[in-house]
Amino acid sequence: MFEVANQPPPLEPYNLFTSDTVLREAVARERAGWAEGELASLGATLGSPETIALGFAANRNPPVLKSYDRYGHRLDEVEFHPSWHALMALALEAGLHSSPWAKPQAGAHVARAAGTYMLTQIESGVYCPIAMTYGSVPTLRQAPAVADEWLPRIFARTYDARFIPAREKHSALIGMGMTENQGGSDLRANVTRAEPAGDGSFCLHGHKWFMSAPMCDAFLVLAQSPKGLSCFLMPRWMPDGARNAVHINRLKDKLGNKSNASSEVEFHGAYAQLIGEEGRGIPTIIEMGNYTRLDCAIGSSGLMRAAVAQAVHHARHRSAFQKKLVDQPLMENVLADLALECEAATALTFRLARAYDEDGEAAQAIRRIVTPAAKFWICKRTPYLTFEAMEVLGGSGYIEECIMPRLYREAPVNSIWEGSGNIMCLDVLRAIARIANAGEVLKAEFDDGGDKRLRAFAARLLERLSASERNEERQARVLTRDLVLALQAALLVKHAPAVVADAFCASRLTGEGGSAFGLLPRGVDARTIVERAAPQK
Ligand SMILES: Cc1cc2nc3c(=O)[nH]c(=O)nc-3n(C[C@H](O)[C@H](O)[C@H](O)COP(=O)(O)OP(=O)(O)OC[C@H]3O[C@@H](n4cnc5c(N)ncnc54)[C@H](O)[C@@H]3O)c2cc1C
């Protein structure tokens, strides 16, 4: 029997909150310091071996569609492994699906963002219905009678997995159906029809090519009504207690996000209630889209953190060529570069989350411009980062017993759904064009703190933002990337240790960073950056 040697101990148990310096600082800075106690307790629960095991089990035992019962009656139900339900119960108990709405207070969206940032590090599939439920509230509020009926159950923290009419349940979850087979980005191409039923409700006929978490209690759905594309709430059960005519054709066989079900569905006269003004479906549902896009940035930043924590932990314990990996100069460069990317993503995500806690024109402009920008760049960087972090673990990082393959497979989805990369960049152009004081608001964010590189970069960017070239669609990714880099650099210059800000400006604003990780230039204090990113015991 050979001796097992030079292998790191598993990174468990660990507290996802107290061990994460960057997260703790962001929470305090963005005015959610009051939530530290709860977040530390959630961080301990999530990082326990038992919860980590639930994440693995939920992914190894994906959901199964039950179309019919043994007699041939339609069921349209999805069966989940108990580990999925346990994780959902944990997320609801922490209020991650609705706490800022149920208990509004300064810093509430930031505190909730910290919770979901940690949740996604252990299991991302459950994040999907949690994010959609969170995002649904402002849209539902556009129909006060519907909101009165549904919000108390959406605010409840007792997970109720039973497939029964929502009014008989302790809590309710909301999904959404926008994407159709013939086009997801171009929602005006939706063909699902909504016919007035004569009693104020509508009957939906059509399909959705993607409808995730189909066991949610109701869905915000787009359909063409007599006055044009409109938004509806379509429950799984009808008011008379019968199953609604929502037929699940099949579950998607996805690259990642395995624990969660994503379905193709047909509506055969499904009961639905109008939300918002008839004919204004896109502006109505886009309210939800802002929050789910914020959640894409939070989720991807969280995935980055999970990958960096695993990589640094491994490199601190594994040796090669008579040194710990973390002490090999080239590995130090790779790890520091990964840590920088993660810290910049986290800083921007939490700054953005604060804009959701604030009122006023500036906060509104930040939400409108920075949400699609952050979603684009952070989600775009995550697959590269998770891949590079996986490589730090060598061959073991490629093996399914390790969490890295799961993080890697999960990484692209936040970029694709809720508006793919190009759609986000085009939205940034639209937002800048529509907001009269966009330049001023952004300029205030680009505070250079005396860093010359940032000052020069931001000045060039502001010039481009005020020139007509900013509307050039072909260059929208370049502009959006640069906008995010300037925002990230400004946050790090203002709030992070000088070594972090210096390395970020040197590599992202003037250097060659970006094409791969491990390209930090000479003179960067990589060791200190890596130490800061190490999961602290
Ligand atoms: C795991 C998963 C879960 C999902 N869950 C849901 C859900 O619950 N509900 C839901 O409604 N949808 C869901 N979706 C669907 C998702 O939101 C869409 O796939 C996405 O919006 C893109 O739409 P599409 O697939 O039709 O691609 P298309 O619209 O065909 O776009 C294809 C590509 O073309 C680009 N593109 C489109 N227009 C332009 C343009 N004008 N200029 C430049 N480039 C352009 C896009 O950026 C994209 O890269 C889910 C998707 C996935 C992968």
Short mmCIF file of C-alpha atoms and ligand atoms in Angstrom, two decimals, residues 132 176-179 183-185 210-212 254 262 413 416-420 422-423 426, ligand 1:
data_model
loop_
_atom_site.label_atom_id
_atom_site.label_comp_id
_atom_site.label_asym_id
_atom_site.label_seq_id
_atom_site.Cartn_x
_atom_site.Cartn_y
_atom_site.Cartn_z
CA MET A 132 -35.98 34.77 -9.48
CA MET A 176 -40.08 33.32 -15.02
CA GLY A 177 -40.73 32.39 -18.62
CA MET A 178 -39.59 34.80 -21.30
CA THR A 179 -37.40 32.82 -23.70
CA GLY A 183 -35.66 33.94 -29.93
CA GLY A 184 -34.69 34.79 -26.38
CA SER A 185 -32.83 38.07 -26.73
CA PHE A 210 -36.44 27.79 -21.22
CA MET A 211 -38.33 27.95 -17.95
CA SER A 212 -36.09 27.13 -15.02
CA LYS A 254 -27.35 21.16 -19.19
CA SER A 262 -34.68 23.90 -16.42
CA VAL A 413 -24.39 30.29 -17.32
CA ILE A 416 -25.71 33.55 -21.07
CA TRP A 417 -28.99 33.86 -19.22
CA GLU A 418 -30.83 37.07 -18.37
CA GLY A 419 -29.31 38.76 -21.41
CA SER A 420 -26.16 37.35 -22.99
CA ASN A 422 -23.67 41.37 -26.33
CA ILE A 423 -27.15 42.21 -25.12
CA LEU A 426 -25.85 47.14 -26.04
C1 LIG B 1 -29.39 27.21 -17.76
C2 LIG B 1 -30.31 28.20 -18.36
C3 LIG B 1 -31.46 28.56 -17.70
C4 LIG B 1 -32.35 29.47 -18.26
N1 LIG B 1 -33.50 29.76 -17.58
C5 LIG B 1 -34.39 30.62 -18.14
C6 LIG B 1 -35.62 30.93 -17.48
O1 LIG B 1 -35.88 30.47 -16.37
N2 LIG B 1 -36.49 31.75 -18.09
C7 LIG B 1 -36.23 32.32 -19.31
O2 LIG B 1 -37.05 33.06 -19.80
N3 LIG B 1 -35.07 32.04 -19.96
C8 LIG B 1 -34.15 31.22 -19.41
N4 LIG B 1 -32.98 30.92 -20.07
C9 LIG B 1 -32.79 31.43 -21.42
C10 LIG B 1 -31.80 32.56 -21.56
O3 LIG B 1 -32.23 33.70 -20.87
C11 LIG B 1 -31.59 32.78 -23.07
O4 LIG B 1 -30.96 31.63 -23.58
C12 LIG B 1 -30.81 34.02 -23.37
O5 LIG B 1 -31.54 35.17 -23.03
C13 LIG B 1 -30.41 34.10 -24.87
O6 LIG B 1 -31.49 33.87 -25.70
P1 LIG B 1 -31.40 32.79 -26.89
O7 LIG B 1 -30.93 31.50 -26.30
O8 LIG B 1 -32.66 32.76 -27.63
O9 LIG B 1 -30.23 33.31 -27.81
P2 LIG B 1 -30.36 34.38 -29.01
O10 LIG B 1 -31.32 35.44 -28.65
O11 LIG B 1 -30.55 33.65 -30.26
O12 LIG B 1 -28.88 34.99 -28.99
C14 LIG B 1 -27.75 34.24 -29.45
C15 LIG B 1 -26.52 35.12 -29.34
O13 LIG B 1 -26.68 36.26 -30.16
C16 LIG B 1 -26.40 37.44 -29.45
N5 LIG B 1 -27.23 38.55 -29.97
C17 LIG B 1 -28.57 38.62 -30.00
N6 LIG B 1 -28.95 39.81 -30.52
C18 LIG B 1 -27.81 40.49 -30.82
C19 LIG B 1 -27.54 41.78 -31.38
N7 LIG B 1 -28.51 42.63 -31.71
N8 LIG B 1 -26.24 42.15 -31.56
C20 LIG B 1 -25.23 41.32 -31.21
N9 LIG B 1 -25.44 40.11 -30.68
C21 LIG B 1 -26.71 39.69 -30.48
C22 LIG B 1 -26.69 37.11 -27.99
O14 LIG B 1 -25.91 37.93 -27.12
C23 LIG B 1 -26.27 35.65 -27.93
O15 LIG B 1 -24.89 35.55 -27.66
C24 LIG B 1 -32.07 30.04 -19.51
C25 LIG B 1 -30.89 29.69 -20.18
C26 LIG B 1 -30.02 28.79 -19.63
C27 LIG B 1 -28.78 28.41 -20.37
#
